[in-house]
C-alpha cells in the first residue's frame, strides 16, 4: 500500500470570543485554531523565511516553526517541522511553481493554483486542473479567506481518499528508546471483544511486537467522556515509566450519541482534554493541588490525582505560569457534569477572560452509554507575551453544600479544577511521539460510515491542532489497514493471500462471536489494527 504522510493543520473552534479589550491585549484568545501556511518553493539558504512558510528540500516538505535564515530543513531542526517525508511517502516531492495545463507532472509534484498549493497524486498528470475532489490532485494548503491575511491552511476533509488513505502526523522518531511500557486507551475493541482470546487481541499483539509491558485501559461501552474521566485524568499507575500510549475509541460515541453538533462538540472537548493532558510534559503541568487558594477548597478524589473542588462562592485558586516566547498556549482542564450549576471565572493578569461552566453548554448532555454523566473539559488560551502570567480562578457558583460523592443531590454547584498545562512550543522535532491516535473503524451493516467519517475528521483536527502547539501526538486512519469483508465477518474466514504484514496471509480467523457481528473485529481485524499501530510506533 502506498502511504503518503502529510500533516494536516486543521481548524478547531473551542471557545467564544472575548469581550474585554484589555484582556485581549494581554492574552491572544483563539476561537479558531488555524495554522496559516504559505508555499515558498524550493529551499534557498539565502532566503529569510518566516513562521509557517513551507519549503521543499531533498524531496521532503517542511514548514517553518519560527523565522529563520540559513538553517537548512531537517528532521532534527528546531527551525523546521516535517510536513511530508519522501522516505515515508515513497514519492519524492518537488516544487514545480504555478500550474500549467501543458506540463506533465509526476507523482509528488507540488504546484500553486488559484492561491492554493496542490500535490500531484498520479504520474503522467497532464491537463487536469487542480480542484477539490480531483483524483489527480490533493489540496496541500488552501487559500486563506479574503481579508484574513491567512496564506493557507491544510484541511484533511478536502483530500481525496487515495491521498490520505493513511493519514498521519509524524514528528521525529516514533518509539522512544526509553519506553518501558505500552498503555492502551479505548472501548470494547481495546478490551479484546471480538477476539478469541487475549493472545489474539490487538493490544496484546502490539505489546508483543514492541516488546513492551501492557497496561490495557479498554472498557466496554466507554465513550470519549468516560475515558477522559475514568482513565486519562485518573493517572492510574502503569507497570512501567515513560509508556507509549495509544487511543482507539469513539465507536460508542457515534452509536450512542450520534454525529449531531452537540455530540461532536462534547467528544471534541473530551478528546482535547485527554490528548493535551497525556502529552503535556509533567514539568509543564500545575495540578489543582498546587494552586494558591482562598476560601474553601477540598481535594477531589473521584478518579483524580491532584484535582480540587469548591462549592463556596468567591473562593479563588491561582497559579503563575511562565512563557519563554510570545504566543505560547496554556490549557485549562476542569470537570463537566450534567445538572451541576458550578461556574468560575478565569482571569489572566488581572483581567477576566472567560467563564467556565460545569454543565454542558453544547445542547447535548454528557450522559453516556454506561450511565455516566461526567466528562473532562478543556479550554486553550494563547498568552501573547513572554514572561510571567497569573491565572486566577474565582468560583461564581451560588452558595451550596455539594460534595464530590455520587448522587444528584450532592452534585450541585461544584467547580472542579484539575489544573493547567503548557506546551511551550516549539518542542524539539526529534522528540518521540508519546500518544498515537487511531480513527474509529467502519462497521458492517450499520450504515454509519458518514458518522464514522465525521468523528474521524473531528479527531484528526484535534490532533493536528495540538501538534501545531508542539504536543507530540500522531493520528492514523485505521481503516486504511482494514478489510471489512474479512475483519468484521460473522463467518470463519481467511486473510487473502498477499494482504497484511508478513505472516498474516492465509491466517484463519474464527467468526466474530454472536452479538458482535459487524461491530467488533475478529482475530484478523485485531491483527490488522495491531499492524497499523506497529507501523507507526516502531
Short mmCIF file of C-alpha atoms in Angstrom, two decimals:
data_model
loop_
_atom_site.label_atom_id
_atom_site.label_comp_id
_atom_site.label_asym_id
_atom_site.label_seq_id
_atom_site.Cartn_x
_atom_site.Cartn_y
_atom_site.Cartn_z
CA UNK A 1 0.00 0.00 0.00
CA UNK A 2 1.41 3.34 -0.98
CA UNK A 3 1.46 5.66 2.00
CA UNK A 4 1.54 9.44 1.69
CA UNK A 5 2.20 11.03 5.04
CA UNK A 6 1.06 14.63 5.32
CA UNK A 7 0.48 16.63 8.47
CA UNK A 8 -2.87 18.39 8.40
CA UNK A 9 -3.18 21.53 10.49
CA UNK A 10 -6.94 21.87 10.75
CA UNK A 11 -9.14 24.42 12.49
CA UNK A 12 -10.56 23.68 15.92
CA UNK A 13 -13.20 26.02 17.35
CA UNK A 14 -13.40 25.63 21.11
CA UNK A 15 -14.23 28.99 22.54
CA UNK A 16 -16.39 32.09 22.31
CA UNK A 17 -14.71 35.48 21.61
CA UNK A 18 -13.53 37.65 24.46
CA UNK A 19 -15.47 40.82 25.18
CA UNK A 20 -12.84 42.63 27.24
CA UNK A 21 -10.48 44.75 25.12
CA UNK A 22 -7.87 44.97 27.85
CA UNK A 23 -7.94 41.21 28.25
CA UNK A 24 -7.50 40.80 24.52
CA UNK A 25 -4.33 42.83 24.77
CA UNK A 26 -2.85 40.59 27.44
CA UNK A 27 -3.96 37.25 26.01
CA UNK A 28 -4.37 36.22 22.39
CA UNK A 29 -7.58 34.19 22.64
CA UNK A 30 -8.08 31.83 19.71
CA UNK A 31 -11.63 30.92 18.68
CA UNK A 32 -10.32 29.19 15.57
CA UNK A 33 -7.14 27.19 15.89
CA UNK A 34 -5.87 27.66 12.33
CA UNK A 35 -2.27 27.50 11.18
CA UNK A 36 -1.54 29.64 8.12
CA UNK A 37 0.88 28.09 5.65
CA UNK A 38 2.49 29.73 2.64
CA UNK A 39 4.33 27.80 -0.06
CA UNK A 40 7.72 29.34 -0.80
CA UNK A 41 9.04 26.74 -3.24
CA UNK A 42 12.40 25.04 -3.04
CA UNK A 43 14.55 25.87 -0.04
CA UNK A 44 17.16 28.59 -0.54
CA UNK A 45 19.76 29.16 2.17
CA UNK A 46 19.87 32.90 1.47
CA UNK A 47 16.12 33.45 1.80
CA UNK A 48 14.66 34.85 5.02
CA UNK A 49 11.72 32.63 5.92
CA UNK A 50 9.01 33.47 8.42
CA UNK A 51 6.96 31.18 10.66
CA UNK A 52 4.67 28.79 8.69
CA UNK A 53 6.49 29.22 5.38
CA UNK A 54 6.55 25.90 3.50
CA UNK A 55 9.59 24.76 1.50
CA UNK A 56 10.69 21.65 -0.35
CA UNK A 57 14.14 20.25 0.43
CA UNK A 58 15.72 16.93 -0.56
CA UNK A 59 12.39 15.58 -1.72
CA UNK A 60 10.52 16.37 1.50
CA UNK A 61 8.32 19.29 2.55
CA UNK A 62 8.85 21.31 5.73
CA UNK A 63 7.15 24.25 7.42
CA UNK A 64 8.97 26.90 9.47
CA UNK A 65 8.44 26.84 13.23
CA UNK A 66 9.98 30.30 13.57
CA UNK A 67 11.65 32.98 11.49
CA UNK A 68 14.87 31.62 10.05
CA UNK A 69 17.63 32.28 7.53
CA UNK A 70 20.36 29.84 6.57
CA UNK A 71 19.15 26.96 8.72
CA UNK A 72 18.59 24.03 6.38
CA UNK A 73 15.45 21.92 6.99
CA UNK A 74 16.00 18.56 8.65
CA UNK A 75 14.17 16.16 10.91
CA UNK A 76 16.16 17.37 13.92
CA UNK A 77 15.99 21.10 13.24
CA UNK A 78 14.40 23.41 15.82
CA UNK A 79 13.54 25.80 12.95
CA UNK A 80 11.58 23.38 10.73
CA UNK A 81 8.95 20.66 11.14
CA UNK A 82 8.47 17.84 8.68
CA UNK A 83 5.29 18.22 6.64
CA UNK A 84 5.76 15.27 4.29
CA UNK A 85 8.62 12.82 4.10
CA UNK A 86 9.89 11.38 0.82
CA UNK A 87 11.16 8.38 2.75
CA UNK A 88 7.73 7.71 4.19
CA UNK A 89 5.67 8.51 1.11
CA UNK A 90 7.77 6.66 -1.45
CA UNK A 91 7.44 9.68 -3.74
CA UNK A 92 9.99 12.48 -3.89
CA UNK A 93 8.27 15.84 -3.58
CA UNK A 94 9.30 18.61 -5.93
CA UNK A 95 8.03 22.16 -6.26
CA UNK A 96 7.10 22.96 -9.87
CA UNK A 97 5.76 26.51 -9.48
CA UNK A 98 2.47 27.73 -10.93
CA UNK A 99 0.23 25.11 -12.52
CA UNK A 100 0.31 24.79 -16.32
CA UNK A 101 -2.17 22.72 -18.27
CA UNK A 102 0.52 21.79 -20.80
CA UNK A 103 3.01 20.43 -18.26
CA UNK A 104 3.18 16.74 -17.38
CA UNK A 105 3.52 16.34 -13.63
CA UNK A 106 4.93 13.36 -11.77
CA UNK A 107 3.53 11.85 -8.59
CA UNK A 108 4.56 14.16 -5.72
CA UNK A 109 4.87 17.32 -7.82
CA UNK A 110 3.70 20.43 -5.94
CA UNK A 111 2.11 23.36 -7.76
CA UNK A 112 0.28 26.55 -6.88
CA UNK A 113 -3.11 27.31 -8.43
CA UNK A 114 -5.70 29.97 -7.55
CA UNK A 115 -3.81 30.88 -4.40
CA UNK A 116 -3.65 27.31 -3.06
CA UNK A 117 -0.95 24.63 -3.12
CA UNK A 118 -1.63 21.18 -4.59
CA UNK A 119 0.28 17.89 -4.79
CA UNK A 120 0.02 15.51 -7.75
CA UNK A 121 -1.42 12.10 -6.81
CA UNK A 122 -0.53 10.37 -10.06
CA UNK A 123 2.26 10.14 -12.60
CA UNK A 124 1.80 11.40 -16.19
CA UNK A 125 -0.62 14.01 -14.87
CA UNK A 126 -1.32 16.37 -17.80
CA UNK A 127 -4.18 18.81 -18.41
CA UNK A 128 -6.03 18.02 -15.19
CA UNK A 129 -6.77 21.30 -13.42
CA UNK A 130 -6.35 21.11 -9.61
CA UNK A 131 -9.72 21.04 -7.87
CA UNK A 132 -11.30 19.67 -4.70
CA UNK A 133 -12.34 16.06 -5.22
CA UNK A 134 -9.93 15.54 -8.09
CA UNK A 135 -8.35 12.10 -8.40
CA UNK A 136 -5.24 13.78 -9.84
CA UNK A 137 -4.58 16.43 -7.18
CA UNK A 138 -4.69 16.68 -3.41
CA UNK A 139 -5.04 20.01 -1.63
CA UNK A 140 -1.91 20.76 0.36
CA UNK A 141 -2.57 24.32 1.57
CA UNK A 142 -5.83 26.13 0.87
CA UNK A 143 -6.08 29.82 0.03
CA UNK A 144 -6.80 31.96 3.08
CA UNK A 145 -10.16 33.65 3.47
CA UNK A 146 -10.38 37.09 1.80
CA UNK A 147 -9.16 39.78 4.12
CA UNK A 148 -8.00 37.31 6.74
CA UNK A 149 -4.32 37.67 5.97
CA UNK A 150 -4.02 33.88 6.03
CA UNK A 151 -1.94 32.45 3.24
CA UNK A 152 -3.40 28.98 3.52
CA UNK A 153 -4.42 26.14 5.73
CA UNK A 154 -4.46 22.40 5.25
CA UNK A 155 -7.84 20.74 5.59
CA UNK A 156 -7.99 16.96 5.70
CA UNK A 157 -11.65 16.83 4.65
CA UNK A 158 -10.71 18.21 1.24
CA UNK A 159 -8.23 15.44 0.44
CA UNK A 160 -9.43 12.60 -1.80
CA UNK A 161 -9.42 9.14 -0.24
CA UNK A 162 -6.41 7.82 -2.13
CA UNK A 163 -4.35 10.77 -0.93
CA UNK A 164 -4.97 10.36 2.78
CA UNK A 165 -5.63 6.62 2.83
CA UNK A 166 -3.13 6.53 5.65
CA UNK A 167 -3.23 9.92 7.31
CA UNK A 168 -0.55 10.66 9.88
CA UNK A 169 1.01 13.40 11.90
CA UNK A 170 4.63 12.36 12.39
CA UNK A 171 7.26 14.32 14.27
CA UNK A 172 10.70 12.85 14.65
CA UNK A 173 11.45 9.26 15.73
CA UNK A 174 8.38 7.30 16.70
CA UNK A 175 9.45 5.00 19.52
CA UNK A 176 11.46 6.34 22.41
CA UNK A 177 14.45 4.21 23.33
CA UNK A 178 13.46 4.83 26.94
CA UNK A 179 9.95 3.46 26.55
CA UNK A 180 9.27 0.72 29.09
CA UNK A 181 5.56 0.06 28.70
CA UNK A 182 2.50 0.30 26.48
CA UNK A 183 -0.75 1.86 27.71
CA UNK A 184 -3.83 1.44 25.53
CA UNK A 185 -6.96 3.59 25.90
CA UNK A 186 -10.19 2.56 24.25
CA UNK A 187 -13.58 0.87 24.31
CA UNK A 188 -14.71 -2.75 23.95
CA UNK A 189 -12.41 -3.40 20.98
CA UNK A 190 -9.43 -2.44 23.14
CA UNK A 191 -10.92 -4.67 25.84
CA UNK A 192 -10.49 -7.53 23.32
CA UNK A 193 -14.12 -8.01 22.30
CA UNK A 194 -14.34 -9.94 19.03
CA UNK A 195 -11.00 -11.68 19.52
CA UNK A 196 -10.99 -15.30 20.57
CA UNK A 197 -8.69 -14.53 23.48
CA UNK A 198 -6.10 -12.16 24.87
CA UNK A 199 -3.36 -13.56 22.69
CA UNK A 200 -5.28 -12.54 19.54
CA UNK A 201 -6.35 -9.13 20.88
CA UNK A 202 -4.68 -6.18 19.14
CA UNK A 203 -3.40 -4.68 22.39
CA UNK A 204 -1.57 -7.87 23.35
CA UNK A 205 -0.30 -8.45 19.80
CA UNK A 206 1.07 -4.89 19.73
CA UNK A 207 2.74 -5.21 23.13
CA UNK A 208 4.43 -8.43 21.99
CA UNK A 209 5.58 -6.83 18.73
CA UNK A 210 7.10 -3.88 20.59
CA UNK A 211 8.45 -5.91 23.47
CA UNK A 212 6.67 -3.69 25.99
CA UNK A 213 4.66 -4.43 29.12
CA UNK A 214 0.94 -3.81 28.55
CA UNK A 215 -1.47 -1.76 30.67
CA UNK A 216 -4.85 -2.11 28.97
CA UNK A 217 -7.30 0.71 29.74
CA UNK A 218 -10.03 -0.62 27.46
CA UNK A 219 -13.59 -0.71 28.79
CA UNK A 220 -16.75 -1.99 27.12
CA UNK A 221 -19.30 0.71 26.35
CA UNK A 222 -16.95 3.60 27.13
CA UNK A 223 -17.23 6.85 25.20
CA UNK A 224 -14.66 9.63 24.94
CA UNK A 225 -16.10 11.32 28.04
CA UNK A 226 -15.79 8.11 30.08
CA UNK A 227 -12.18 7.51 29.01
CA UNK A 228 -11.20 11.08 29.88
CA UNK A 229 -12.77 10.91 33.34
CA UNK A 230 -12.04 7.32 34.37
CA UNK A 231 -8.59 6.83 32.87
CA UNK A 232 -6.77 9.84 31.40
CA UNK A 233 -7.17 12.13 34.42
CA UNK A 234 -7.14 9.36 37.00
CA UNK A 235 -3.39 8.94 36.50
CA UNK A 236 -3.83 5.23 37.08
CA UNK A 237 -0.45 3.64 37.87
CA UNK A 238 1.16 1.82 34.99
CA UNK A 239 3.57 -1.05 35.22
CA UNK A 240 6.33 0.99 33.61
CA UNK A 241 7.58 4.53 33.36
CA UNK A 242 7.50 6.51 30.14
CA UNK A 243 4.84 4.40 28.40
CA UNK A 244 3.93 4.54 24.74
CA UNK A 245 0.21 5.36 24.64
CA UNK A 246 -2.43 4.52 22.05
CA UNK A 247 -6.00 5.83 21.81
CA UNK A 248 -8.58 3.91 19.77
CA UNK A 249 -12.21 4.70 20.54
CA UNK A 250 -15.26 6.82 19.51
CA UNK A 251 -17.29 3.79 18.36
CA UNK A 252 -19.73 4.19 21.24
CA UNK A 253 -19.86 7.96 20.77
CA UNK A 254 -21.18 7.58 17.26
CA UNK A 255 -23.54 4.70 18.17
CA UNK A 256 -24.93 6.03 21.42
CA UNK A 257 -24.88 9.76 20.84
CA UNK A 258 -24.67 10.14 17.05
CA UNK A 259 -22.96 12.75 14.92
CA UNK A 260 -25.05 15.75 15.90
CA UNK A 261 -23.32 19.07 16.55
CA UNK A 262 -23.66 18.70 20.33
CA UNK A 263 -22.37 15.13 20.38
CA UNK A 264 -19.33 16.03 18.30
CA UNK A 265 -18.65 19.13 20.40
CA UNK A 266 -18.70 17.17 23.67
CA UNK A 267 -16.43 14.50 22.19
CA UNK A 268 -14.07 17.19 20.85
CA UNK A 269 -13.70 18.73 24.29
CA UNK A 270 -13.10 15.33 25.91
CA UNK A 271 -10.51 14.40 23.27
CA UNK A 272 -8.79 17.77 23.58
CA UNK A 273 -8.62 17.30 27.34
CA UNK A 274 -7.34 13.73 27.10
CA UNK A 275 -4.79 14.27 24.35
CA UNK A 276 -3.41 17.55 25.72
CA UNK A 277 -3.17 16.16 29.25
CA UNK A 278 -1.44 12.93 28.24
CA UNK A 279 1.13 14.70 26.03
CA UNK A 280 1.88 17.81 28.08
CA UNK A 281 5.21 17.17 29.86
CA UNK A 282 4.80 16.60 33.59
CA UNK A 283 7.07 19.54 34.36
CA UNK A 284 4.75 21.82 32.38
CA UNK A 285 1.65 20.94 34.42
CA UNK A 286 0.33 22.56 37.58
CA UNK A 287 -2.30 20.35 39.28
CA UNK A 288 -5.12 21.96 41.21
CA UNK A 289 -3.47 20.84 44.43
CA UNK A 290 -0.50 23.05 43.52
CA UNK A 291 -2.55 26.26 43.30
CA UNK A 292 -2.64 29.01 45.92
CA UNK A 293 -6.19 29.10 47.28
CA UNK A 294 -8.51 31.29 49.33
CA UNK A 295 -11.91 30.36 50.72
CA UNK A 296 -12.96 26.73 50.86
CA UNK A 297 -11.40 24.09 48.61
CA UNK A 298 -11.28 20.33 49.04
CA UNK A 299 -9.36 17.51 47.40
CA UNK A 300 -11.24 15.91 44.53
CA UNK A 301 -10.62 12.17 44.80
CA UNK A 302 -13.09 10.69 42.32
CA UNK A 303 -10.83 9.27 39.56
CA UNK A 304 -8.43 12.15 40.07
CA UNK A 305 -4.91 12.84 41.17
CA UNK A 306 -4.32 16.48 42.09
CA UNK A 307 -7.81 17.85 41.43
CA UNK A 308 -9.54 20.28 43.81
CA UNK A 309 -13.13 21.50 44.11
CA UNK A 310 -15.14 24.22 45.79
CA UNK A 311 -18.82 24.96 46.36
CA UNK A 312 -18.22 28.29 48.08
CA UNK A 313 -18.83 31.47 46.16
CA UNK A 314 -15.78 33.76 45.72
CA UNK A 315 -13.28 31.06 46.64
CA UNK A 316 -10.17 31.52 44.48
CA UNK A 317 -7.35 29.37 43.13
CA UNK A 318 -4.37 30.93 41.41
CA UNK A 319 -1.09 29.92 39.85
CA UNK A 320 1.70 31.51 37.86
CA UNK A 321 2.90 30.25 34.50
CA UNK A 322 5.97 31.48 32.69
CA UNK A 323 6.20 31.58 28.91
CA UNK A 324 9.57 31.66 27.21
CA UNK A 325 8.25 33.16 23.97
CA UNK A 326 5.26 35.07 22.69
CA UNK A 327 2.03 33.28 21.74
CA UNK A 328 2.55 30.15 23.78
CA UNK A 329 -0.59 28.12 24.59
CA UNK A 330 -1.90 27.15 28.01
CA UNK A 331 -4.57 24.50 28.61
CA UNK A 332 -7.15 24.55 31.39
CA UNK A 333 -8.66 21.23 32.50
CA UNK A 334 -11.85 21.11 34.57
CA UNK A 335 -14.80 18.80 35.25
CA UNK A 336 -18.00 18.69 33.25
CA UNK A 337 -21.11 17.19 34.87
CA UNK A 338 -24.79 17.17 33.97
CA UNK A 339 -27.11 19.01 36.33
CA UNK A 340 -24.30 20.81 38.12
CA UNK A 341 -24.51 24.58 38.46
CA UNK A 342 -20.81 25.03 39.14
CA UNK A 343 -19.20 28.06 37.46
CA UNK A 344 -15.98 30.01 37.74
CA UNK A 345 -14.36 32.95 36.02
CA UNK A 346 -10.81 32.87 34.70
CA UNK A 347 -8.68 35.99 34.93
CA UNK A 348 -5.31 36.38 33.25
CA UNK A 349 -3.03 39.07 34.62
CA UNK A 350 -5.93 40.75 36.40
CA UNK A 351 -8.46 40.74 33.55
CA UNK A 352 -11.42 38.38 33.35
CA UNK A 353 -11.20 36.48 30.05
CA UNK A 354 -13.76 33.71 30.35
CA UNK A 355 -16.45 31.94 32.36
CA UNK A 356 -16.17 28.18 32.82
CA UNK A 357 -19.34 26.11 33.23
CA UNK A 358 -19.51 22.65 34.77
CA UNK A 359 -22.75 21.82 32.92
CA UNK A 360 -22.59 21.15 29.18
CA UNK A 361 -23.02 24.25 27.02
CA UNK A 362 -23.44 22.38 23.73
CA UNK A 363 -27.12 21.46 23.99
CA UNK A 364 -26.14 17.80 24.48
CA UNK A 365 -25.76 16.17 27.89
CA UNK A 366 -22.62 14.32 28.95
CA UNK A 367 -24.77 11.22 29.53
CA UNK A 368 -23.05 8.13 28.13
CA UNK A 369 -23.93 4.54 27.32
CA UNK A 370 -22.59 3.25 30.64
CA UNK A 371 -24.74 5.68 32.62
CA UNK A 372 -22.09 8.27 33.43
CA UNK A 373 -22.97 11.98 33.41
CA UNK A 374 -19.46 13.41 33.69
CA UNK A 375 -16.59 14.33 31.40
CA UNK A 376 -13.41 16.38 31.50
CA UNK A 377 -13.45 19.64 29.58
CA UNK A 378 -10.54 21.60 28.16
CA UNK A 379 -10.02 25.14 27.02
CA UNK A 380 -6.99 26.57 25.31
CA UNK A 381 -5.66 30.10 25.56
CA UNK A 382 -2.63 31.73 23.97
CA UNK A 383 -0.52 34.08 26.09
CA UNK A 384 0.53 36.85 23.76
CA UNK A 385 3.68 37.98 25.59
CA UNK A 386 6.66 36.14 27.01
CA UNK A 387 7.14 36.26 30.76
CA UNK A 388 5.22 35.51 33.96
CA UNK A 389 1.41 35.37 33.89
CA UNK A 390 -1.05 34.94 36.76
CA UNK A 391 -4.08 32.72 36.19
CA UNK A 392 -6.86 33.25 38.75
CA UNK A 393 -10.00 31.10 39.02
CA UNK A 394 -12.86 32.57 41.07
CA UNK A 395 -15.86 30.40 41.97
CA UNK A 396 -19.08 32.15 40.98
CA UNK A 397 -21.49 29.28 41.72
CA UNK A 398 -24.35 30.00 44.13
CA UNK A 399 -23.57 29.04 47.70
CA UNK A 400 -24.17 25.32 48.16
CA UNK A 401 -23.26 22.23 50.13
CA UNK A 402 -22.27 19.96 47.27
CA UNK A 403 -19.64 17.29 47.63
CA UNK A 404 -17.63 15.05 45.35
CA UNK A 405 -19.66 11.95 46.20
CA UNK A 406 -22.20 10.35 43.88
CA UNK A 407 -25.86 11.30 43.96
CA UNK A 408 -27.66 14.15 42.23
CA UNK A 409 -28.39 15.96 45.49
CA UNK A 410 -24.71 16.21 46.36
CA UNK A 411 -23.51 17.32 42.92
CA UNK A 412 -24.91 20.86 42.96
CA UNK A 413 -22.78 23.96 42.48
CA UNK A 414 -19.40 22.25 42.37
CA UNK A 415 -16.50 23.65 40.41
CA UNK A 416 -13.75 21.04 39.96
CA UNK A 417 -10.34 22.18 38.72
CA UNK A 418 -7.86 19.54 37.56
CA UNK A 419 -5.13 22.02 36.68
CA UNK A 420 -3.36 23.80 33.83
CA UNK A 421 -0.58 22.88 31.42
CA UNK A 422 1.73 24.46 28.86
CA UNK A 423 3.03 23.07 25.58
CA UNK A 424 5.89 25.60 25.46
CA UNK A 425 6.37 25.42 21.71
CA UNK A 426 8.38 24.62 19.79
CA UNK A 427 9.39 21.31 21.28
CA UNK A 428 12.39 19.54 19.71
CA UNK A 429 11.29 17.98 16.44
CA UNK A 430 13.42 14.92 17.18
CA UNK A 431 11.39 14.09 20.30
CA UNK A 432 9.45 10.84 20.02
CA UNK A 433 5.67 10.98 19.96
CA UNK A 434 4.05 9.97 23.25
CA UNK A 435 0.49 9.35 22.05
CA UNK A 436 -0.74 7.58 18.92
CA UNK A 437 -4.38 8.17 17.99
CA UNK A 438 -6.36 5.90 15.66
CA UNK A 439 -9.60 6.67 13.84
CA UNK A 440 -12.71 4.60 14.60
CA UNK A 441 -13.27 1.78 12.13
CA UNK A 442 -16.16 1.25 9.75
CA UNK A 443 -18.67 -1.36 10.83
CA UNK A 444 -20.59 -3.72 8.56
CA UNK A 445 -24.33 -3.44 8.15
CA UNK A 446 -24.64 -0.39 10.38
CA UNK A 447 -24.90 2.25 7.63
CA UNK A 448 -22.89 4.68 9.74
CA UNK A 449 -19.87 5.40 7.57
CA UNK A 450 -20.82 9.10 7.38
CA UNK A 451 -20.94 9.29 11.18
CA UNK A 452 -17.63 7.43 11.40
CA UNK A 453 -16.08 9.91 8.98
CA UNK A 454 -17.46 12.84 10.98
CA UNK A 455 -15.86 11.58 14.18
CA UNK A 456 -12.59 10.66 12.46
CA UNK A 457 -12.39 14.10 10.84
CA UNK A 458 -13.06 15.81 14.16
CA UNK A 459 -10.48 13.64 15.91
CA UNK A 460 -7.82 14.34 13.29
CA UNK A 461 -8.42 18.08 13.54
CA UNK A 462 -7.96 17.93 17.32
CA UNK A 463 -4.69 16.04 16.85
CA UNK A 464 -3.35 18.36 14.18
CA UNK A 465 -4.13 21.46 16.24
CA UNK A 466 -2.39 20.07 19.30
CA UNK A 467 0.59 19.07 17.21
CA UNK A 468 0.75 22.60 15.86
CA UNK A 469 1.20 23.61 19.50
CA UNK A 470 4.19 21.28 19.73
CA UNK A 471 2.50 18.41 21.55
CA UNK A 472 3.78 15.04 20.39
CA UNK A 473 0.64 13.25 19.24
CA UNK A 474 0.06 11.38 15.96
CA UNK A 475 -3.05 10.35 14.04
CA UNK A 476 -3.67 7.44 11.66
CA UNK A 477 -6.71 6.42 9.64
CA UNK A 478 -7.11 2.85 10.89
CA UNK A 479 -9.50 1.98 8.07
CA UNK A 480 -6.61 2.08 5.60
CA UNK A 481 -5.40 -1.19 7.12
CA UNK A 482 -8.78 -2.89 7.46
CA UNK A 483 -10.54 -5.32 5.11
CA UNK A 484 -14.08 -5.28 6.48
CA UNK A 485 -15.25 -8.25 4.42
CA UNK A 486 -12.68 -10.33 6.31
CA UNK A 487 -12.07 -8.44 9.52
CA UNK A 488 -15.71 -7.99 10.59
CA UNK A 489 -17.05 -11.27 9.23
CA UNK A 490 -19.64 -13.29 11.08
CA UNK A 491 -18.29 -16.42 9.40
CA UNK A 492 -14.94 -18.13 9.68
CA UNK A 493 -12.64 -16.68 7.06
CA UNK A 494 -9.03 -16.39 5.93
CA UNK A 495 -6.80 -13.40 5.31
CA UNK A 496 -6.41 -13.08 1.49
CA UNK A 497 -3.04 -14.01 0.02
CA UNK A 498 -0.61 -11.12 -0.15
CA UNK A 499 -2.54 -8.94 2.30
CA UNK A 500 -1.24 -7.57 5.54
CA UNK A 501 2.08 -7.88 7.27
CA UNK A 502 4.35 -10.88 6.71
CA UNK A 503 2.82 -13.96 8.28
CA UNK A 504 -0.76 -12.69 8.07
CA UNK A 505 -1.58 -14.04 4.59
CA UNK A 506 -3.63 -17.20 4.83
CA UNK A 507 -4.30 -16.77 8.55
CA UNK A 508 -7.55 -18.44 9.57
CA UNK A 509 -9.92 -16.25 11.55
CA UNK A 510 -12.86 -17.63 13.51
CA UNK A 511 -16.21 -15.88 13.17
CA UNK A 512 -16.92 -12.89 15.37
CA UNK A 513 -18.91 -14.10 18.40
CA UNK A 514 -22.69 -13.75 18.27
CA UNK A 515 -23.76 -10.27 19.30
CA UNK A 516 -20.55 -8.72 17.97
CA UNK A 517 -21.02 -9.29 14.24
CA UNK A 518 -20.50 -6.07 12.35
CA UNK A 519 -19.48 -4.14 15.46
CA UNK A 520 -16.26 -5.80 16.61
CA UNK A 521 -13.33 -7.14 14.57
CA UNK A 522 -12.45 -10.82 14.61
CA UNK A 523 -8.90 -12.13 15.07
CA UNK A 524 -8.00 -10.94 11.56
CA UNK A 525 -9.27 -7.46 12.33
CA UNK A 526 -7.34 -7.32 15.59
CA UNK A 527 -4.20 -8.35 13.66
CA UNK A 528 -4.73 -5.54 11.15
CA UNK A 529 -5.28 -2.98 13.91
CA UNK A 530 -2.07 -4.11 15.59
CA UNK A 531 -0.32 -3.88 12.22
CA UNK A 532 -1.46 -0.28 11.77
CA UNK A 533 -0.18 0.66 15.21
CA UNK A 534 3.12 -1.19 14.95
CA UNK A 535 3.83 0.50 11.60
CA UNK A 536 3.51 3.87 13.33
CA UNK A 537 5.28 3.21 16.58
CA UNK A 538 8.28 1.11 15.54
#
